Coordinates of C-alpha atoms and ligand atoms in Angstrom, one line a residue:
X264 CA 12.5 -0.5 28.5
X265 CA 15.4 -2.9 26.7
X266 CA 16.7 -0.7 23.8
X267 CA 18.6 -2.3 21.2
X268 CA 20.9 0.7 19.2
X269 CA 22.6 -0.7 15.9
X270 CA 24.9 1.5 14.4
X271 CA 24.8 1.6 10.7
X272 CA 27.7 -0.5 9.3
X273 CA 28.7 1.7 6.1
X274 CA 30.5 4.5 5.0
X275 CA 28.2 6.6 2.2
X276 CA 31.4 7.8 0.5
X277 CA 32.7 3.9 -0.7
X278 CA 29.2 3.3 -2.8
X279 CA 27.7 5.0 -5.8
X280 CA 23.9 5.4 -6.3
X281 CA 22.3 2.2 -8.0
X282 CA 18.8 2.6 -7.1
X283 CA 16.5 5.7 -7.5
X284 CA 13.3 5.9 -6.0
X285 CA 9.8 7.8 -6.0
X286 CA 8.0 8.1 -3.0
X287 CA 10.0 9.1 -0.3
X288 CA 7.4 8.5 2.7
X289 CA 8.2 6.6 5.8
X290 CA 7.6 3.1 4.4
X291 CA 10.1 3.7 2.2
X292 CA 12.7 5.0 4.7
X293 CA 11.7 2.2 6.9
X294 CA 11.4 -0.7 4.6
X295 CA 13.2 -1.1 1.3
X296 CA 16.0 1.7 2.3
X297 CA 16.6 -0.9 5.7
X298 CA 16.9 -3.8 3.3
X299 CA 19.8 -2.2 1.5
X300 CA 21.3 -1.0 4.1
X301 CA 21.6 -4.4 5.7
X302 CA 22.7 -5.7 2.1
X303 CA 25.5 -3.0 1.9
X304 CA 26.8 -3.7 4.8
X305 CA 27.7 -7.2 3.9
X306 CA 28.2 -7.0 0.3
X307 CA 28.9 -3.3 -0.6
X308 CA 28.4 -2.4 -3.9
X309 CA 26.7 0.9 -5.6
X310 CA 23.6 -0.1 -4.7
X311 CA 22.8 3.2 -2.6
X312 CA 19.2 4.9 -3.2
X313 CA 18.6 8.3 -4.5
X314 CA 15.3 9.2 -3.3
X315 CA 12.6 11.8 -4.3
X316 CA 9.5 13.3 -3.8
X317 CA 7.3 14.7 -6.3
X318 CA 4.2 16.0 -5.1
X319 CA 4.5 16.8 -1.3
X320 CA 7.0 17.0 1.9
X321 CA 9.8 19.1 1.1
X322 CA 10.3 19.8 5.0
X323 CA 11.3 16.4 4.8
X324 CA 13.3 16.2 1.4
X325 CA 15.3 19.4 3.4
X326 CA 15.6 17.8 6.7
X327 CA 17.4 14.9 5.1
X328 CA 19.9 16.6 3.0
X329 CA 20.4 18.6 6.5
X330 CA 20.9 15.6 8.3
X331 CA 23.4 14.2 5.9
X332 CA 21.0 11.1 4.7
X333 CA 21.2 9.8 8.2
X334 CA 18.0 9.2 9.9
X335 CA 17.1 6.8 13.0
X336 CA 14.2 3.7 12.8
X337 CA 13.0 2.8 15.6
X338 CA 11.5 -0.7 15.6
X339 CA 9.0 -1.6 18.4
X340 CA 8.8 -5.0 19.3
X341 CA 6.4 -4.5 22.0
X342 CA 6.1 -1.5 24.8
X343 CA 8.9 -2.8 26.6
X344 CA 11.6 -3.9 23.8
X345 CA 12.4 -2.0 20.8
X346 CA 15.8 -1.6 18.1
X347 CA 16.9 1.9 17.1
X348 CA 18.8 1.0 13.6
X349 CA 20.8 3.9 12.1
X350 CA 19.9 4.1 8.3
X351 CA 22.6 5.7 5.9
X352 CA 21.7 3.9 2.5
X353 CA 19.9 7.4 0.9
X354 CA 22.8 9.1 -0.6
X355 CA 21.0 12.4 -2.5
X356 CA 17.4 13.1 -2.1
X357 CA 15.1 15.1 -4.6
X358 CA 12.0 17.2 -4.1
X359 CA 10.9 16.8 -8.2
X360 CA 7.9 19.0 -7.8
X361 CA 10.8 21.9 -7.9
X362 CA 11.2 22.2 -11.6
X363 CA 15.4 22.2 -11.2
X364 CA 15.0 19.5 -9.2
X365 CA 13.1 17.5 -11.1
X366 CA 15.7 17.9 -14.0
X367 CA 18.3 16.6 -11.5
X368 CA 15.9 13.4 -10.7
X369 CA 15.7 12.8 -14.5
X370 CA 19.5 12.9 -15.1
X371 CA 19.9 10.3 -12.2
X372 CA 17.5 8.1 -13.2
X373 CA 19.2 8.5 -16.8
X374 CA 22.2 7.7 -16.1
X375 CA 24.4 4.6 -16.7
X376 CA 24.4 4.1 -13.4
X377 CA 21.0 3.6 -12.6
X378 CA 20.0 0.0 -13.1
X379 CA 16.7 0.0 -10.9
X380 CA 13.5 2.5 -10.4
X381 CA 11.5 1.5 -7.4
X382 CA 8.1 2.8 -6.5
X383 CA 6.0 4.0 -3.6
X384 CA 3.8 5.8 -4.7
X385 CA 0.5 4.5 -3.2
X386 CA -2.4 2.8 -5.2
X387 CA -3.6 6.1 -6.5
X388 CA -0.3 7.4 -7.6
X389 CA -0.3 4.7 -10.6
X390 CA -3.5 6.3 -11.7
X391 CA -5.2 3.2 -12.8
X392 CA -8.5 2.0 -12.8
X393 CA -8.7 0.0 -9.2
X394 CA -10.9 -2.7 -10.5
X395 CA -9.3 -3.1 -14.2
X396 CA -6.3 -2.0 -14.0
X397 CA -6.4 0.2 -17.2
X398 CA -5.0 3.9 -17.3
X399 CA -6.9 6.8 -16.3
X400 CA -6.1 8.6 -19.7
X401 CA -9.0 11.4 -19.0
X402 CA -7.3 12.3 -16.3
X403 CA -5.5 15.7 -15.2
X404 CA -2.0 14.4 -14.3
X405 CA -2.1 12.1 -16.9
X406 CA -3.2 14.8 -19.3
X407 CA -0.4 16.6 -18.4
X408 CA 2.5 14.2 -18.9
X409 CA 0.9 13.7 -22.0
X410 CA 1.1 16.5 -23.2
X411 CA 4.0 17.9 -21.8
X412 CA 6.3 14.5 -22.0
X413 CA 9.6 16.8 -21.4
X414 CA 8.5 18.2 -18.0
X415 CA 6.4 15.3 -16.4
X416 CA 4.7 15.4 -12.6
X417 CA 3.8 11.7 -12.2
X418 CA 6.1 8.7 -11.2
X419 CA 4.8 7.1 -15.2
X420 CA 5.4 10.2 -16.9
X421 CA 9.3 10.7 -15.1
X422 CA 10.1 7.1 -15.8
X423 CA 9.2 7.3 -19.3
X424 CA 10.9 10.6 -19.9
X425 CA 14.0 8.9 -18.3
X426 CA 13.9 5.4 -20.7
X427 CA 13.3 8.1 -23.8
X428 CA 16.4 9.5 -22.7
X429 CA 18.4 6.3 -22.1
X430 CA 16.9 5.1 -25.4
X431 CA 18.5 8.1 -27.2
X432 CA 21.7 7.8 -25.6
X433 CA 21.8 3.9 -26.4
X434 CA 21.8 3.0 -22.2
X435 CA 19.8 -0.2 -21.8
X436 CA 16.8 0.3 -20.2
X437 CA 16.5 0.3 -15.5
X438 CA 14.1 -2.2 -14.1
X439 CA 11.0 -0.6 -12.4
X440 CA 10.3 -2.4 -9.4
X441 CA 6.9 -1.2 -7.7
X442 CA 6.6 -1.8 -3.5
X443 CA 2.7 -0.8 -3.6
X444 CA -0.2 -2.9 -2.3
X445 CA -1.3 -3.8 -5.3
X446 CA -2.3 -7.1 -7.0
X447 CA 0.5 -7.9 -9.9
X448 CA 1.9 -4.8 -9.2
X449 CA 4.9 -5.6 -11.8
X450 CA 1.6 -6.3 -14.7
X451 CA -0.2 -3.0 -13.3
X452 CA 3.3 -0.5 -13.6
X453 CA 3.8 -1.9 -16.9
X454 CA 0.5 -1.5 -18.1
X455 CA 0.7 2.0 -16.7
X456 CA 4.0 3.1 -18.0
X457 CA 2.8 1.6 -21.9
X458 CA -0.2 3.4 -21.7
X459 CA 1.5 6.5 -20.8
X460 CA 4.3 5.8 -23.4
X461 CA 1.8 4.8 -26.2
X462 CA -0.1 8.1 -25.9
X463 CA 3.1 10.1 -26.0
X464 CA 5.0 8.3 -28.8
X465 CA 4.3 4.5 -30.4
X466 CA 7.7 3.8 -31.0
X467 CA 8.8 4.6 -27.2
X468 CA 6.0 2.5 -26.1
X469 CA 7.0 -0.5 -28.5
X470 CA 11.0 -0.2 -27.1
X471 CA 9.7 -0.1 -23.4
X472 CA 7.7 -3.3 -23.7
X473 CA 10.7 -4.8 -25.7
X474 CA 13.4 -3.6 -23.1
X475 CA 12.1 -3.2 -19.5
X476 CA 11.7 -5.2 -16.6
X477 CA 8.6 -5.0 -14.5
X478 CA 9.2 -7.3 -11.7
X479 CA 7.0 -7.8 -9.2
X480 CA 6.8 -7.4 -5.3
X481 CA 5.3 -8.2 -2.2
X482 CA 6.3 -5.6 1.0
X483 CA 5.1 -5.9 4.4
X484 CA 5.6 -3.6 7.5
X485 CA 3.4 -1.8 9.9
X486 CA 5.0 2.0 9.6
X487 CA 2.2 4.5 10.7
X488 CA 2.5 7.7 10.0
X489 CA 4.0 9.9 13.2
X490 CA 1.9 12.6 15.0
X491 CA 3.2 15.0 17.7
X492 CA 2.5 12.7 20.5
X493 CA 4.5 9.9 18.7
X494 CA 7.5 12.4 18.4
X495 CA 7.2 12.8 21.8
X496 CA 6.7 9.2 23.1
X497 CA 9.4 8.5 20.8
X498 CA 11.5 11.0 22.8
X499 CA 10.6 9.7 26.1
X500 CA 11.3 5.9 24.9
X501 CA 14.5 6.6 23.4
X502 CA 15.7 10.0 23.6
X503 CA 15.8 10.6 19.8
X504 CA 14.3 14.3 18.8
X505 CA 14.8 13.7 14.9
X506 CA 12.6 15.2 12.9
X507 CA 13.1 12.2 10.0
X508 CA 12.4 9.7 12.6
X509 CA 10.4 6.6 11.4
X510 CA 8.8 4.2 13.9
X511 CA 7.5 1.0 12.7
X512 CA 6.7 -2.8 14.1
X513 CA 9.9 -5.7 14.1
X514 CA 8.6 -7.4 11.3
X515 CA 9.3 -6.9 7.7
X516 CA 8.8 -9.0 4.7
X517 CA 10.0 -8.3 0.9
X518 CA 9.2 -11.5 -1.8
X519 CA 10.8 -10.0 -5.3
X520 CA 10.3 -11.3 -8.2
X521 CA 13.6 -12.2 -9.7
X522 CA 14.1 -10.2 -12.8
X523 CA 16.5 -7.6 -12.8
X524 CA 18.6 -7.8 -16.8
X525 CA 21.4 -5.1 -15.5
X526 CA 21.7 -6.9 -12.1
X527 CA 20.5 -6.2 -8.3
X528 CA 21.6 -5.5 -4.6
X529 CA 22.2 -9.3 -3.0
X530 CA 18.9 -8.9 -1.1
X531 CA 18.8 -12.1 -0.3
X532 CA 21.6 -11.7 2.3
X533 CA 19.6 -8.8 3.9
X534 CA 16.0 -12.1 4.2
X535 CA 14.9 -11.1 1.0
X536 CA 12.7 -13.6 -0.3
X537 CA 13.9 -13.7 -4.1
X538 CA 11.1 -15.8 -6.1
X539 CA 10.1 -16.7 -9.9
X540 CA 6.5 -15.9 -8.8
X541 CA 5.6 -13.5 -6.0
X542 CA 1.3 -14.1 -6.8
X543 CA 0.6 -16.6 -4.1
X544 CA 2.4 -14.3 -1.3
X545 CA 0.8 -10.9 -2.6
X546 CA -2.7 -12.5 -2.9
X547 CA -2.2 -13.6 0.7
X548 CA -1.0 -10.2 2.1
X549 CA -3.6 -8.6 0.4
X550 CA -6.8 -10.4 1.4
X551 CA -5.8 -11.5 5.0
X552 CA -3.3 -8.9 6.0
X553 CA -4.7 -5.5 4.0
X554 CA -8.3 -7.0 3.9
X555 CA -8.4 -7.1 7.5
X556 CA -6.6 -3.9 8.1
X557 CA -9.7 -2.0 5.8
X558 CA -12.1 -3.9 7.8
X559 CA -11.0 -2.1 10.6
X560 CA -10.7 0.8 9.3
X561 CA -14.1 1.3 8.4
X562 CA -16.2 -1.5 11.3
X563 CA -13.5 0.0 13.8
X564 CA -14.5 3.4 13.3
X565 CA -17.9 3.1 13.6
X566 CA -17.5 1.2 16.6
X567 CA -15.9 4.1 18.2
X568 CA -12.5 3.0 18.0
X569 CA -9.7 5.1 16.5
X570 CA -6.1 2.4 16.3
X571 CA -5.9 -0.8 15.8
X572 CA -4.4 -2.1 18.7
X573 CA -7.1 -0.7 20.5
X574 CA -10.2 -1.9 18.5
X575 CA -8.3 -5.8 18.6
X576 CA -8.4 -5.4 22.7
X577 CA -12.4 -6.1 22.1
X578 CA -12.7 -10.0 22.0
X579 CA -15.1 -10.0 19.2
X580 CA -13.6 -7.6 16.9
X581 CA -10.9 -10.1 17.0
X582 CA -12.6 -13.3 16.9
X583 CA -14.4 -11.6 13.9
X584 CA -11.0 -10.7 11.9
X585 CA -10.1 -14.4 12.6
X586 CA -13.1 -15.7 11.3
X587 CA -12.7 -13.7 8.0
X588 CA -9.2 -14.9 7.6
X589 CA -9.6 -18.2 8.3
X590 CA -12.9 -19.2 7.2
X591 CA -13.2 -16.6 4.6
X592 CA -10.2 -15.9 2.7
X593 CA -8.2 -19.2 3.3
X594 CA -10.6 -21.1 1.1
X595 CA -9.5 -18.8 -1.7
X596 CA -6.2 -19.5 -0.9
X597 CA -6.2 -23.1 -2.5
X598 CA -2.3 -23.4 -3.1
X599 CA -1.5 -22.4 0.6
X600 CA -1.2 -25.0 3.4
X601 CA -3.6 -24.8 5.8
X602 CA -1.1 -24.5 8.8
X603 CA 0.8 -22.2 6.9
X604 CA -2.6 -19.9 6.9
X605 CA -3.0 -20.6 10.2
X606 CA 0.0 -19.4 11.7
X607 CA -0.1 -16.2 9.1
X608 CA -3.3 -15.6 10.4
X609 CA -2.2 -15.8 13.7
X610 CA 0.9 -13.9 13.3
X611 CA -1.2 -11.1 11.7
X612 CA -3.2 -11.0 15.1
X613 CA -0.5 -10.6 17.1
X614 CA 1.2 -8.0 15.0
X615 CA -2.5 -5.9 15.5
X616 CA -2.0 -6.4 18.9
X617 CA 0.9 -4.2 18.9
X618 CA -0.3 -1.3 21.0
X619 CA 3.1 0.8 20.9
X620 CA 2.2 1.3 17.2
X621 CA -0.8 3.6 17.8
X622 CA -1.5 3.0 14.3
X623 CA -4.6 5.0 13.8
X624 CA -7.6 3.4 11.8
X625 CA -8.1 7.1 9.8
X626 CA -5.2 6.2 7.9
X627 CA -5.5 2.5 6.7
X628 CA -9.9 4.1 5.6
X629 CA -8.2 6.6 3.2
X630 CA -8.3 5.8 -0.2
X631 CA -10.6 2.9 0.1
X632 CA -11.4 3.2 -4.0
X633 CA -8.4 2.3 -4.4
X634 CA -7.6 -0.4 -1.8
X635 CA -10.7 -2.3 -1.6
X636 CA -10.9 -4.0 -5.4
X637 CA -7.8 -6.0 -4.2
X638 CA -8.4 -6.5 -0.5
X639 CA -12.0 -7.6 -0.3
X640 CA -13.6 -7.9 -3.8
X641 CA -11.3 -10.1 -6.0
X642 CA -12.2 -12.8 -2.9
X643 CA -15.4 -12.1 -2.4
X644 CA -15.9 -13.0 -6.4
X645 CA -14.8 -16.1 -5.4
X646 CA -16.4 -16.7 -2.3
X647 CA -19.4 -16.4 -4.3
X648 CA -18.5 -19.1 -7.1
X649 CA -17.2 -21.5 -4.3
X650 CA -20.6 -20.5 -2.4
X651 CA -18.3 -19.8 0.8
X652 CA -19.4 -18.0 3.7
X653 CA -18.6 -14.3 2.7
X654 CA -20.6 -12.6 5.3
X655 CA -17.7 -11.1 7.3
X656 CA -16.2 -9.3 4.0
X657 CA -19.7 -8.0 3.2
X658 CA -20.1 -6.6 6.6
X659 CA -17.5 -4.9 5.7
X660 CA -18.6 -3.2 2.1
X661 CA -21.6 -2.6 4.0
X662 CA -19.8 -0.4 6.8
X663 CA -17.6 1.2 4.1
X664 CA -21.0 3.0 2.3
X665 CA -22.0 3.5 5.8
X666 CA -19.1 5.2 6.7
X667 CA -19.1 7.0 2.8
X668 CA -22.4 8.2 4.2
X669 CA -22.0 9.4 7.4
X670 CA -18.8 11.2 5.9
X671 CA -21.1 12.6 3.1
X672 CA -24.0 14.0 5.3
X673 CA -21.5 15.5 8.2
X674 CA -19.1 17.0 5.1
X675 CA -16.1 15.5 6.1
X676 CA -13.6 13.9 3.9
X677 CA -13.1 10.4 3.3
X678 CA -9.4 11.1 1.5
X679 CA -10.4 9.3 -1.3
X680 CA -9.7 10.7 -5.5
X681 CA -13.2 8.8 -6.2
X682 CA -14.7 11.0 -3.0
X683 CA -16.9 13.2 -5.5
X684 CA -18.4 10.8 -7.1
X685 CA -19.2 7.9 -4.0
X686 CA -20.5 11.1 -2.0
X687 CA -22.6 11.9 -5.1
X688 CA -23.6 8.3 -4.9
X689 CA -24.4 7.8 -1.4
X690 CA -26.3 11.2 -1.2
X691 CA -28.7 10.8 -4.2
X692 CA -32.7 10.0 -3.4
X693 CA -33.3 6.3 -3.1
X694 CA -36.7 4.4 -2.3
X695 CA -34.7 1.8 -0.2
X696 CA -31.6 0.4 0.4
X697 CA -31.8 -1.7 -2.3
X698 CA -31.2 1.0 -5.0
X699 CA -28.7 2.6 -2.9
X700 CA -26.8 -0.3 -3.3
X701 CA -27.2 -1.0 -6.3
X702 CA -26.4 2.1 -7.5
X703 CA -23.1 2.3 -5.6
X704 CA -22.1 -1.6 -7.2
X705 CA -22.5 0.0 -10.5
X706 CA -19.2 2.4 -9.8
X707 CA -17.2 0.3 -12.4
X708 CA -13.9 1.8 -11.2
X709 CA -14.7 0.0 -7.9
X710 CA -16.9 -3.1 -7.9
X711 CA -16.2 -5.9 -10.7
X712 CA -19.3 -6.0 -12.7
X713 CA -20.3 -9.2 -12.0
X714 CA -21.6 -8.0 -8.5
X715 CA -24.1 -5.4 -10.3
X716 CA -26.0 -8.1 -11.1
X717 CA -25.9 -10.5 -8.1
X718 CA -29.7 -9.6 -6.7
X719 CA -28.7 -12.2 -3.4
X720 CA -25.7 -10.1 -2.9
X721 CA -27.3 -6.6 -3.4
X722 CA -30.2 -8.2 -0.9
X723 CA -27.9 -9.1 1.8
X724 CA -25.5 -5.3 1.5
X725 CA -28.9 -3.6 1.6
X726 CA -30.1 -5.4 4.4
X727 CA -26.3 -4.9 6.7
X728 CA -26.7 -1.0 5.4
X729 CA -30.3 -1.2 7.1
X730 CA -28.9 -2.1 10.1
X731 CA -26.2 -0.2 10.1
X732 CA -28.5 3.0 9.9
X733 CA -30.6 1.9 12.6
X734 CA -27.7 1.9 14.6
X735 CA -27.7 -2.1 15.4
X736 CA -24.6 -2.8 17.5
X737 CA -21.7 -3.5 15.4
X738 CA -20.5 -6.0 17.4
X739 CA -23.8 -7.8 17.2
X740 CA -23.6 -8.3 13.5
X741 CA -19.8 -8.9 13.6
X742 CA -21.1 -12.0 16.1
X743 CA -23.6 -12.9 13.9
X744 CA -21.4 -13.0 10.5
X745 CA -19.0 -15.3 12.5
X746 CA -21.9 -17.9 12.8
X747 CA -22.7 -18.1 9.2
X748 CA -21.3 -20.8 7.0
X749 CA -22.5 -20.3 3.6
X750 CA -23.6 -17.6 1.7
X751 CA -27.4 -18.4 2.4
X752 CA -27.4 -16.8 5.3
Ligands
LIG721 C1 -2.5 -0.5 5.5 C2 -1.1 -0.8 5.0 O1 -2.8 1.9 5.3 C3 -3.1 0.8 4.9 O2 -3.9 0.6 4.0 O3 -3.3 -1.6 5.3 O4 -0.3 0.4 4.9 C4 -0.3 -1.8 5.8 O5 0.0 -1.3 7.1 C5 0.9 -2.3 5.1 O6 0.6 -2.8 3.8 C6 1.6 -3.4 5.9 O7 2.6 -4.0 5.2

C-alpha cells in the first residue's frame, strides 16, 4: 500500500472564523472544509469554518471539540494508493439542537465577522417541494420556526433569525452558499429562506431579498458514510483509530457561483472553479453523475447487489449506466461537447469502479422523493419532447416503485419523509398496473405534472412494473433498454 500523509499547513490560532456552516456530516468535513484548508494554507486569512449540527450526531460535535478540530481524511485512490490529509480548518463546532448552543451558533453567524453561511443539509433539510421547489409551509418544522422565529430548529429558520439580528444591529447581510445536490440550489435556498421570512415578518423578508446573496454551487465527491468494518479496514490500511475519520475517493470538484458582496476565501487557489453560471455543470452532475448513482441504488438492489463498486463488476450493469449517460442524458445536454460528455461519462465509470469505497447502494436509495425530480425526471421531460430514447431512465422509475413496494409489503423503510404516503400509494387496491402507476405519477411533490397525463409513458412504467413483479431478470431488461433508440419502443 503507497500511503501519502500531508500534514496540515496552518496554525488555527493566526485565523478568525469567516465561514459558519450547517450540516456537519462527512461531506462536509471531507469536501468544502479540505478546500479551505488548502486555501488557508496559501493565502491565510479568517476564513476558518465554524461548524454545527442541529438535529443529530453530538458524539461527533464532542469528539471534535475533543480532538482539538483536527481530524484525518483519508483519500483512496484505488486499493493500493491512498493520501491521509490532516484537516484543521474547523475552529469551534456547535451541536444547535442544545438550546445554549444554539444561542451560541446564532451569535456567530451574527456577528461582523461572519461574511458566509454555507449549507449541507441534504435535499430534505430545505424542506421544499422536490418537484416545484415551493416551501412546505404545512409542515411541522416549518411550523415551528414560524412560530417560534426567536428559537428556530431548521437551517431557514437559524439563518433568518441570524440576518433579523444583523439587520437590527445595521451588519450587512452573510451570503448563503448551499453545497446540496440540488438543481439552482442558490434559486431553491432563496426561495426557501423568503418563504420562511415572509411568513414570519414582511418587512424581514423584503430586506433579505434586497440584501442577500444566494450563490450557487456545484460539489462533487464520493464520501460514504463509515461502518465498523470501514473503521477497521481503515485501521489496517493506515493505522488511524480516529473516531472523526472521513474516507472518501481522490476526486473533488467545487464550481461556485461568483457572488459573494462582503468578500470570499481565494478558492480558486485551492482548484475551485469560480463561474458567473454554475447551471450547465450542476445539470450535468445531476443527471449523469446523481442520476446514475439512484439508478443503482434502486436496479442494483434488486439485482442483489449491495455497493457500487460491486454491482459495476457486472458487464451489463455497466454498459447499461453508459448507455443512459451517453445516449440518454447527453442529448439533453445540448451546450456540452460531446467529447467533453464522453470523457465525464467515462470518468464517472471509473470513479464507480472504485471498490475501496464500499459505498453501499442503501445509502445513495434513501430519500429518493427528494432526489429523483432532479436526477431522472427534469431529463426524462425532455427526452420525451426531443422523442429520445428514455428507456434506461424509465427502467429506473419503474424499479424505484418496485423497490417502494417490496419495501411496503415486507415493512421496511425506504428512509424517505414522503415514505407514508408512496407506501400508502403503492399498497392501495389496483385492477392493473396501469392505475398503479398512474396513481403514483399523480404524487405532485414528485413527478412534474405533465407525466400524469402521458398514457405512452404510464403504458411503458406499467408494463417494466409487470415484469419486474414477475421477477424478469433485471439484467435482461437493462440489455433490452440499451437496444432501444427512441421512445417507441
Ligand atoms: C449520492 C451522492 O447518496 C447519494 O445520493 O448520489 O451523495 C453522491 O455520492 C455525491 O453527490 C457525489 O458528489
Amino acid at each position: 500500500m503507497d500511503i501519502q500523509q500531508i500534514p496540515s499547513a496552518i496554525d488555527p490560532s493566526q485565523h478568525q472564523v469567516g465561514l459558519v456552516h450547517i450540516g456537519l456530516g462527512a461531506f462536509h468535513r471531507a469536501h468544502q472544509a479540505v478546500y479551505l484548508e488548502k486555501t488557508l494554507a496559501q493565502h491565510g486569512g479568517d476564513w476558518m469554518i465554524a461548524s454545527a449540527n442541529i438535529r443529530s450526531n453530538y458524539q461527533l460535535v464532542e469528539q471534535l471539540k475533543a480532538a482539538n478540530y483536527s481530524y484525518p481524511v483519508v483519500e483512496y485512490t484505488d486499493s493500493q494508493h491512498l493520501v491521509v490529509r490532516e484537516i484543521k480548518a474547523i475552529k469551534q463546532a456547535f451541536f444547535a439542537k442544545d438550546q445554549q448552543e444554539r444561542q451560541r451558533l446564532l451569535a456567530q453567524m451574527s456577528a461582523a465577522s461572519t461574511k458566509i453561511v454555507t449549507l449541507t443539509v441534504t435535499e430534505k433539510g430545505y424542506y421544499l417541494s422536490p418537484s416545484s421547489g415551493d416551501l412546505l409551509l404545512e409542515n411541522p418544522a416549518v411550523l415551528h420556526d414560524i412560530q417560534h422565529p426567536d428559537d428556530p430548529k431548521t437551517a431557514l429558520g437559524l439563518i433568518v433569525n441570524a440576518l433579523k439580528q444583523r439587520r437590527a444591529q445595521g451588519l450587512p447581510a452573510f451570503a448563503v452558499l448551499s453545497c446540496d445536490n440540488m438543481p439552482h440550489n442558490g434559486i431553491r435556498t432563496k426561495n426557501a429562506v423568503l418563504g420562511m421570512a415572509s411568513a414570519q415578518d414582511s418587512s424581514l423578508a423584503t430586506w433579505i431579498e434586497a440584501e442577500v446573496a444566494f450563490p450557487s454551487s456545484m460539489v462533487d465527491r464520493i464520501v460514504p458514510a463509515l461502518s465498523a468494518d470501514d473503521l477497521q479496514k481503515i485501521e489496517a490500511d493506515t493505522g488511524i483509530t480516529t473516531p472523526t475519520v472521513v474516507k472518501c475517493e481522490a476526486f473533488c470538484q467545487w464550481v461556485v457561483e461568483d457572488n459573494f458582496p462582503l468578500g470570499r476565501p481565494q478558492w480558486e487557489s485551492a482548484g475551485v472553479q469560480m463561474v458567473q453560471d454554475v447551471s450547465i455543470y450542476e445539470t450535468m452532475k445531476l443527471r449523469m453523475l446523481n442520476g446514475s448513482h439512484s439508478l443503482l441504488a434502486y436496479l442494483g438492489q434488486l439485482a442483489g447487489y449491495q455497493t457500487v463498486a460491486h454491482a459495476m463488476e457486472n458487464t451489463t450493469v455497466r454498459a447499461f449506466l453508459e448507455h443512459y449517460m451517453q445516449q440518454e442524458v447527453a442529448p439533453t445536454l445540448p451546450t456540452c461537447k460531446p467529447q467533453e460528455l464522453m470523457a465525464y461519462s467515462q470518468q464517472l465509470l471509473t470513479r464507480f469502479e472504485n471498490d475501496s469505497l464500499q459505498h453501499q447502494l442503501s445509502q445513495i436509495a434513501m430519500d429518493g422523493s427528494q432526489k429523483l425530480p432532479q436526477r431522472w425526471l427534469s431529463g426524462l421531460i425532455e427526452q420525451q419532447q426531443k422523442q429520445a430514447s428514455s428507456a434506461a431512465t424509465e427502467l429506473g422509475i419503474a424499479g424505484w416503485l418496485f423497490y417502494i413496494q417490496q419495501a411496503a409489503q415486507q415493512k421496511t423503510s425506504i428512509n424517505d419523509p414522503l415514505e407514508a404516503e408512496l407506501f400508502a400509494l403503492v399498497l392501495a387496491q389496483y385492477s392493473n398496473s396501469f392505475e398503479l402507476v398512474s396513481a403514483c405519477l399523480a404524487q405532485q411533490d414528485v413527478f412534474p405534472p405533465i407525466m400524469m397525463t402521458n398514457r405512452s409513458l404510464i403504458t411503458r412504467l406499467a408494463s417494466l412494473f409487470d415484469a419486474l413483479q414477475r421477477k424478469e431478470s433485471l439484467l435482461d431488461l437493462m440489455q433490452s433498454a440499451c437496444r432501444s433508440t427512441n421512445n417507441n419502443h
